[in-house]
Coordinates of C-alpha atoms in Angstrom, one line a residue:
Chain A
M1 CA 43.8 56.8 53.0
E2 CA 42.9 55.7 56.4
S3 CA 44.1 57.0 59.7
L4 CA 46.4 54.7 61.6
A5 CA 45.3 52.9 64.7
R6 CA 47.9 51.9 67.3
V7 CA 50.8 54.2 66.5
T8 CA 53.7 52.8 68.4
D9 CA 57.3 54.0 68.6
A10 CA 58.2 51.4 66.1
V11 CA 55.6 52.7 63.6
L12 CA 57.1 56.2 64.0
D13 CA 60.7 54.9 63.5
V14 CA 59.5 53.2 60.3
L15 CA 57.9 56.4 59.1
E16 CA 61.1 58.2 59.7
V17 CA 62.8 55.8 57.3
L18 CA 60.1 56.1 54.7
I19 CA 60.3 59.8 54.6
G20 CA 64.1 59.6 54.4
P21 CA 66.3 59.9 51.4
D22 CA 66.9 56.2 50.8
E23 CA 65.7 54.5 47.7
D24 CA 65.1 50.8 47.1
L25 CA 63.7 50.3 50.6
Y26 CA 63.0 46.6 51.2
G27 CA 61.8 45.3 54.5
L28 CA 65.1 44.3 56.0
K29 CA 66.7 47.6 55.0
I30 CA 63.9 49.5 56.6
A31 CA 64.2 47.4 59.8
Q32 CA 67.9 48.0 60.0
A33 CA 67.6 51.8 59.4
A34 CA 64.8 52.0 62.0
G35 CA 66.7 49.9 64.5
R36 CA 63.7 47.5 64.9
K37 CA 63.2 43.8 64.5
T38 CA 62.2 42.5 61.1
G39 CA 59.4 40.5 62.8
V40 CA 57.9 43.8 64.0
V41 CA 58.6 45.8 60.8
Y42 CA 56.9 43.5 58.3
P43 CA 53.5 43.7 60.0
I44 CA 53.9 47.5 60.4
L45 CA 54.6 47.8 56.6
N46 CA 51.5 45.6 55.9
R47 CA 49.3 47.8 58.1
L48 CA 50.6 51.0 56.4
E49 CA 49.9 49.4 53.0
E50 CA 46.4 48.4 54.0
A51 CA 45.8 51.9 55.3
G52 CA 47.0 53.4 52.0
W53 CA 50.0 55.1 53.3
V54 CA 52.5 52.9 51.6
D55 CA 52.8 51.2 48.2
S56 CA 54.9 48.2 47.6
F57 CA 56.2 46.7 44.4
W58 CA 58.6 44.0 43.1
E59 CA 62.1 45.1 42.2
R60 CA 61.6 43.8 38.7
A61 CA 58.6 42.7 36.7
E62 CA 59.3 39.1 36.1
R63 CA 60.6 36.5 38.4
T64 CA 63.5 35.2 36.3
D65 CA 66.1 32.7 37.4
R66 CA 68.0 35.5 39.1
G67 CA 66.3 34.3 42.2
P68 CA 63.7 35.8 44.5
R69 CA 62.8 39.5 44.0
R70 CA 62.9 42.0 46.7
R71 CA 59.8 43.9 47.6
F72 CA 60.3 47.6 47.8
Y73 CA 58.2 50.0 49.8
R74 CA 57.5 53.6 49.2
L75 CA 55.5 56.2 51.0
D76 CA 52.4 57.2 49.0
P77 CA 52.8 60.8 48.1
Q78 CA 49.4 61.6 49.6
A79 CA 50.6 60.3 52.9
L80 CA 53.7 62.4 53.2
N81 CA 51.9 65.3 55.0
A82 CA 50.1 62.9 57.2
A83 CA 53.3 61.2 58.1
R84 CA 55.1 64.5 58.9
S85 CA 52.1 65.7 61.0
L86 CA 52.1 62.4 62.9
L87 CA 55.8 62.6 63.7
L88 CA 55.5 66.2 64.7
E89 CA 52.6 65.5 67.0
R90 CA 54.1 62.4 68.7
R91 CA 57.8 63.4 68.7
G92 CA 57.8 67.1 68.4
V93 CA 60.2 66.9 65.5
V94 CA 60.2 65.5 62.0
R95 CA 63.4 63.4 61.6
Q96 CA 64.5 61.3 58.7
R97 CA 66.4 58.1 59.1
S98 CA 68.6 56.5 56.5
S99 CA 70.7 53.4 56.5
T100 CA 73.9 55.5 56.3
G101 CA 73.2 57.8 59.3
R102 CA 70.5 59.9 60.6
L103 CA 69.5 63.2 59.1
A104 CA 68.0 65.8 61.3
P105 CA 66.3 68.9 60.0
T106 CA 67.3 72.1 61.5
G107 CA 65.8 75.5 61.0
L108 CA 68.1 76.2 58.1
G109 CA 68.0 72.9 56.2
V110 CA 69.2 69.4 56.7
R111 CA 72.3 68.6 58.7
R112 CA 73.7 65.1 58.8
L113 CA 74.4 63.5 62.2
N114 CA 76.5 60.5 62.7
H115 CA 74.4 57.6 63.9
G116 CA 77.3 56.4 66.0
T117 CA 77.5 53.0 64.4
G118 CA 79.9 54.1 61.7
A119 CA 79.4 54.3 58.0
G120 CA 77.4 51.8 56.1
R121 CA 75.1 49.5 58.0
Chain B
M1 CA 87.8 28.6 93.0
N2 CA 84.9 29.5 95.1
G3 CA 81.9 27.2 94.7
W4 CA 79.4 30.0 94.4
L5 CA 81.5 31.9 91.9
G6 CA 81.8 28.9 89.7
L7 CA 78.1 28.4 89.9
L8 CA 77.4 32.0 89.0
V9 CA 79.9 32.2 86.2
V10 CA 79.0 28.9 84.6
G11 CA 75.3 29.5 85.0
L12 CA 75.4 32.9 83.3
L13 CA 78.1 32.4 80.8
L14 CA 77.6 28.9 79.6
P15 CA 74.5 29.5 77.4
L16 CA 76.2 32.6 75.9
V17 CA 79.5 30.8 75.3
V18 CA 78.2 27.6 73.8
N19 CA 75.0 28.7 72.1
E20 CA 76.5 29.2 68.7
F21 CA 73.6 27.4 67.1
G22 CA 72.7 30.5 65.1
D23 CA 75.1 29.9 62.3
V24 CA 73.4 26.9 60.7
S25 CA 73.3 27.0 57.0
H26 CA 71.2 28.9 54.5
W27 CA 69.0 26.2 53.5
L28 CA 67.5 25.7 56.9
A29 CA 66.7 29.4 57.1
R30 CA 65.0 29.2 53.7
R31 CA 62.9 26.2 54.9
V32 CA 61.9 28.0 58.1
L33 CA 60.8 31.1 56.2
A34 CA 58.9 29.0 53.7
W35 CA 57.0 27.3 56.5
G36 CA 56.3 30.6 58.2
A37 CA 55.0 32.1 55.0
R38 CA 52.6 29.2 54.4
R39 CA 51.1 29.8 57.8
L40 CA 49.8 33.1 56.6
G41 CA 46.9 31.3 55.0
A42 CA 45.7 33.7 52.2
S43 CA 47.4 32.4 49.1
D44 CA 48.3 35.8 47.7
M45 CA 50.1 36.7 50.9
V46 CA 51.8 33.3 51.1
E47 CA 53.2 33.8 47.6
R48 CA 54.2 37.4 48.1
Y49 CA 55.9 36.9 51.5
T50 CA 57.6 33.6 50.5
E51 CA 59.4 35.5 47.7
E52 CA 59.9 38.7 49.7
W53 CA 61.5 36.9 52.7
Q54 CA 63.7 34.7 50.6
A55 CA 65.0 37.7 48.8
D56 CA 65.6 39.7 52.0
L57 CA 67.3 36.6 53.5
E58 CA 70.0 37.0 50.8
C59 CA 70.7 40.5 52.2
V60 CA 71.1 39.5 55.8
P61 CA 74.5 41.0 56.6
G62 CA 77.3 39.2 58.3
R63 CA 76.6 40.0 61.9
L64 CA 73.0 38.7 62.0
T65 CA 72.7 35.1 61.2
K66 CA 70.4 34.0 58.5
L67 CA 68.6 31.6 60.8
G68 CA 68.2 34.4 63.4
Y69 CA 66.5 36.5 60.8
A70 CA 64.3 33.6 59.7
L71 CA 63.3 32.7 63.2
G72 CA 62.7 36.4 64.1
V73 CA 60.4 36.8 61.1
V74 CA 58.5 33.6 61.9
V75 CA 58.2 34.0 65.6
W76 CA 57.4 37.7 65.7
G77 CA 56.1 38.6 62.3
V78 CA 53.9 35.7 61.3
P79 CA 51.4 35.7 64.2
R80 CA 50.9 39.5 63.7
L81 CA 50.5 39.2 60.0
R82 CA 48.0 36.3 60.4
L83 CA 45.9 38.5 62.7
Q84 CA 46.0 41.4 60.2
I85 CA 45.0 39.1 57.4
R86 CA 42.1 37.7 59.4
L87 CA 40.9 41.2 60.3
R88 CA 41.1 42.2 56.7
H89 CA 39.0 39.3 55.6
R90 CA 36.4 40.1 58.1
R91 CA 36.3 43.8 57.1
Q92 CA 35.8 42.9 53.4
P93 CA 32.5 41.4 52.4
K94 CA 33.1 37.9 51.1
V95 CA 32.2 37.2 47.6
D96 CA 31.2 33.6 47.3
T97 CA 33.4 32.6 44.4
P98 CA 35.5 29.4 44.2
E99 CA 38.7 31.5 44.2
K100 CA 37.8 33.2 47.5
A101 CA 36.8 29.9 49.0
T102 CA 40.2 28.5 48.3
E103 CA 41.9 31.6 49.7
V104 CA 40.2 31.2 53.0
S105 CA 40.5 27.5 53.1
A106 CA 44.2 27.6 52.5
G107 CA 44.5 29.3 55.8
T108 CA 42.3 26.9 57.6
R109 CA 43.6 23.8 56.0
V110 CA 43.8 21.2 58.7
R111 CA 47.2 20.9 60.4
P112 CA 46.6 17.6 62.2
W113 CA 49.7 17.9 64.4
E114 CA 48.7 21.0 66.2
G115 CA 48.0 20.9 69.9
L116 CA 49.6 17.5 70.3
A117 CA 52.2 16.5 72.8
R118 CA 55.7 16.2 71.4
R119 CA 55.8 12.4 70.7
E120 CA 52.4 12.4 69.1
R121 CA 53.1 15.5 67.2
H122 CA 56.3 14.0 65.7
A123 CA 54.4 10.8 64.8
V124 CA 51.7 12.7 63.1
C125 CA 54.1 14.9 61.2
I126 CA 56.0 11.8 60.0
A127 CA 52.7 10.2 58.8
E128 CA 51.7 13.4 57.0
A129 CA 55.1 13.8 55.5
K130 CA 54.9 10.3 54.2
N131 CA 51.7 11.3 52.5
G132 CA 53.5 14.1 50.8
D133 CA 52.7 17.0 53.1
K134 CA 55.8 19.2 53.0
R135 CA 54.6 21.5 55.7
A136 CA 54.7 18.6 58.2
F137 CA 58.4 18.0 57.4
D138 CA 59.2 21.6 57.7
V139 CA 57.6 21.6 61.2
L140 CA 60.0 18.9 62.2
I141 CA 63.0 20.6 60.8
A142 CA 62.2 23.9 62.5
E143 CA 61.6 22.2 65.8
L144 CA 64.3 19.6 65.9
T145 CA 67.3 21.1 64.2
P146 CA 68.6 22.5 67.5
L147 CA 68.6 19.0 68.9
V148 CA 70.5 17.6 65.9
W149 CA 73.0 20.5 66.0
H150 CA 73.8 20.1 69.6
V151 CA 74.3 16.4 69.3
A152 CA 76.6 16.9 66.3
R153 CA 78.6 19.6 68.2
G154 CA 78.7 17.5 71.3
N155 CA 80.3 14.8 69.3
R156 CA 83.3 16.8 68.6
L157 CA 82.5 18.2 65.2
N158 CA 83.6 21.6 64.2
R159 CA 80.9 24.0 63.0
N160 CA 81.3 23.3 59.3
A161 CA 81.2 19.6 59.9
A162 CA 78.2 20.0 62.2
E163 CA 76.3 21.9 59.6
E164 CA 76.9 19.3 57.0
V165 CA 76.0 16.5 59.4
T166 CA 72.8 18.3 60.3
Q167 CA 71.9 18.5 56.6
D168 CA 72.8 14.9 56.1
V169 CA 70.7 13.7 58.9
W170 CA 67.6 15.4 57.5
L171 CA 68.4 14.2 54.0
E172 CA 68.7 10.7 55.4
L173 CA 65.3 11.1 56.9
V174 CA 63.8 12.3 53.7
H175 CA 65.3 9.3 51.8
T176 CA 64.2 6.7 54.3
L177 CA 60.8 8.4 55.0
G178 CA 58.8 5.9 53.1
S179 CA 59.9 3.0 55.3
F180 CA 60.5 5.1 58.4
D181 CA 59.3 3.1 61.4
E182 CA 61.0 4.0 64.7
P183 CA 59.1 2.7 67.7
R184 CA 61.4 4.6 70.1
G185 CA 60.4 7.9 68.4
L186 CA 61.8 10.4 66.0
T187 CA 64.0 12.2 68.5
T188 CA 65.8 9.0 69.4
W189 CA 66.3 8.2 65.7
L190 CA 67.7 11.7 65.2
I191 CA 70.1 11.4 68.1
T192 CA 71.4 8.0 67.1
S193 CA 71.7 8.9 63.4
T194 CA 73.5 12.1 64.2
R195 CA 76.0 10.3 66.4
R196 CA 76.6 7.7 63.7
L197 CA 77.1 10.3 61.1
A198 CA 79.4 12.3 63.4
R199 CA 81.5 9.2 64.1
Q200 CA 81.8 8.5 60.4
R201 CA 82.7 12.1 59.7
R202 CA 85.4 12.0 62.3
T203 CA 86.9 8.8 60.9
D204 CA 86.7 10.0 57.3
D205 CA 88.0 13.4 58.0
A206 CA 90.8 13.3 60.6
S207 CA 91.3 17.1 60.4
A208 CA 87.7 17.5 61.8
E209 CA 89.1 16.4 65.2
N210 CA 89.6 19.7 66.8
H211 CA 91.9 19.8 69.8
R212 CA 91.7 23.6 69.7
P213 CA 87.9 24.3 69.6
D214 CA 86.9 26.9 67.0
V215 CA 86.1 30.0 69.0
D216 CA 83.5 32.1 67.3
D217 CA 85.0 35.4 68.1
K218 CA 81.9 37.2 66.7
A219 CA 80.2 36.4 70.0
P220 CA 80.9 39.3 72.3
V221 CA 81.2 37.1 75.4
L222 CA 84.1 35.2 73.8
R223 CA 86.1 38.3 73.2
Q224 CA 87.1 38.4 76.8
A225 CA 89.2 36.1 78.8
H226 CA 86.6 34.5 81.1
G227 CA 84.4 33.6 78.2
K228 CA 87.3 32.0 76.3
A229 CA 88.4 30.2 79.4
L230 CA 84.9 28.7 79.8
W231 CA 84.8 27.8 76.2
R232 CA 88.1 25.9 76.5
A233 CA 86.9 24.2 79.7
F234 CA 83.7 23.1 78.0
H235 CA 85.5 21.6 75.1
R236 CA 87.8 19.6 77.5
L237 CA 84.7 17.8 78.9
P238 CA 84.2 14.3 77.6
S239 CA 81.8 14.0 74.6
S240 CA 79.0 12.5 76.7
S241 CA 79.1 15.5 79.1
Q242 CA 79.2 18.0 76.3
E243 CA 76.3 16.4 74.7
L244 CA 74.4 16.2 77.9
L245 CA 75.0 19.8 78.8
R246 CA 74.1 21.0 75.3
L247 CA 70.9 19.1 75.3
T248 CA 69.8 19.9 78.9
V249 CA 71.1 23.4 79.2
L250 CA 70.9 24.7 75.7
A251 CA 68.1 22.8 74.0
S252 CA 65.2 22.5 76.3
R253 CA 63.8 20.7 79.2
E254 CA 61.6 18.8 76.8
Y255 CA 64.6 16.6 75.9
Y256 CA 65.3 15.3 79.4
D257 CA 63.4 12.1 78.8
V258 CA 65.1 11.6 75.5
V259 CA 68.4 12.1 77.0
A260 CA 67.5 9.6 79.8
I261 CA 66.7 7.0 77.2
E262 CA 69.9 7.6 75.4
L263 CA 72.1 7.4 78.5
G264 CA 70.1 4.5 79.9
L265 CA 69.1 6.6 82.9
E266 CA 65.8 7.3 84.7
A267 CA 64.6 10.8 84.0
E268 CA 65.4 12.0 87.5
Q269 CA 68.9 10.8 87.1
V270 CA 69.4 13.1 84.2
V271 CA 69.2 16.0 86.6
A272 CA 71.9 14.5 88.7
A273 CA 74.0 13.7 85.7
R274 CA 73.7 17.3 84.6
G275 CA 74.7 18.5 88.0
E276 CA 77.8 16.3 87.8
A277 CA 78.7 17.5 84.4
L278 CA 78.3 21.1 85.6
G279 CA 80.6 20.3 88.6
H280 CA 83.2 18.9 86.3
L281 CA 82.9 21.9 84.1
R282 CA 83.4 24.3 87.0
R283 CA 86.6 22.4 88.0
L284 CA 87.9 22.6 84.5
Y285 CA 87.0 26.3 84.4
G286 CA 88.8 26.8 87.6
D287 CA 91.9 25.2 86.1
E288 CA 91.7 27.4 83.0
I289 CA 91.5 30.6 84.8
R290 CA 94.3 29.7 87.3
H291 CA 96.4 28.6 84.3
E292 CA 95.7 31.9 82.6
G293 CA 96.3 33.9 85.8
L294 CA 92.9 35.5 85.5
A295 CA 91.3 37.3 88.4
H296 CA 88.5 35.7 90.4
R297 CA 86.3 38.7 90.7
P298 CA 83.7 38.8 88.0
G299 CA 82.4 42.4 88.1
S300 CA 85.7 44.3 87.7
S301 CA 87.5 42.0 85.5
W302 CA 85.1 41.4 82.7
Q303 CA 82.0 42.9 81.2
I304 CA 79.9 41.2 78.7
A305 CA 79.4 43.5 75.9
E306 CA 75.9 42.8 74.7
D307 CA 75.1 43.5 71.1

């Protein structure tokens, strides 16, 4: 696992999504949850993958005639601590983002905050 | 209404009000994404992102347009990914196998239309497309669909009809490609063909003639009164003025010379014609807001809610 060069705010937003509770994270979903443009997020995910922080995989094994498969992204377990440290270092807090609202850790556990855009992005 | 106010309102609002190009159909977004993915070069990346982006395209929710997604990925994402891929190749020692060679050469395969001025670029793309190079055709589609769209809409087609005519024009080009020979250039052919198909469409389908233009109320600026008034005023303009404004205000300066040819004007006269059309639009807009009893002061009476 390599360290990340050029950690931008967008990278941190993407990491907050990746450490969040959502499953089946495909590029568009990550971009929406992070509030970032897809054109910015795909390259970030590629960098994370090349650095060994993220794995990606097809939603099913074979390309059948059910159409194109989505590519799911998952934080590599070995990168979880690194991601948390990075967020703590740059933002002073480790937050998670999900597509249904933002979760913020408190001292006593996890409390759900409304993201303000209503339920269900 | 005040001249300066008209100028301000029209200048600011018109692109927002009329630039509804985003909702072109699915197939165009797919083509743009396929073209963008091919530009990545490395064949494994091309294959992976082609499928990944097509799949994500299906998940684009209602508020974003599919073409907006496609263009965002291609304009912002592809250049960065290309750079990352090049850096990756440089970091890894190259094994001199035939497979590796193809991988690199796929990215550096000659694109003969690059760096050319518009007319030459189109001519080369047509020639390459005739030889079976699909990428060349996709370049044309990506670049020129706004033109086709705006001509279709300027010829009084509603959005569905304009979408279909846009597809039909490209399909016609595909079918006649083998014998395509237009000395006046591709853009002229596209404009002429689009107008022809639009006319046919209007005669075939009387209900396509909209006297009440279809307001896209998803656009924030059209949810308030001044935006709607400008929209109505725009659609009261004669076809030729609508088309002229769409092409010169909304498409790009590049098309001034094409517009000149189509209208039988010198290029400089296009600027004057555009000024006249804008003046006409301001007067119609003034009528609309007087008719609706709307206030004349912009700041207090409307806010554009930006997404």
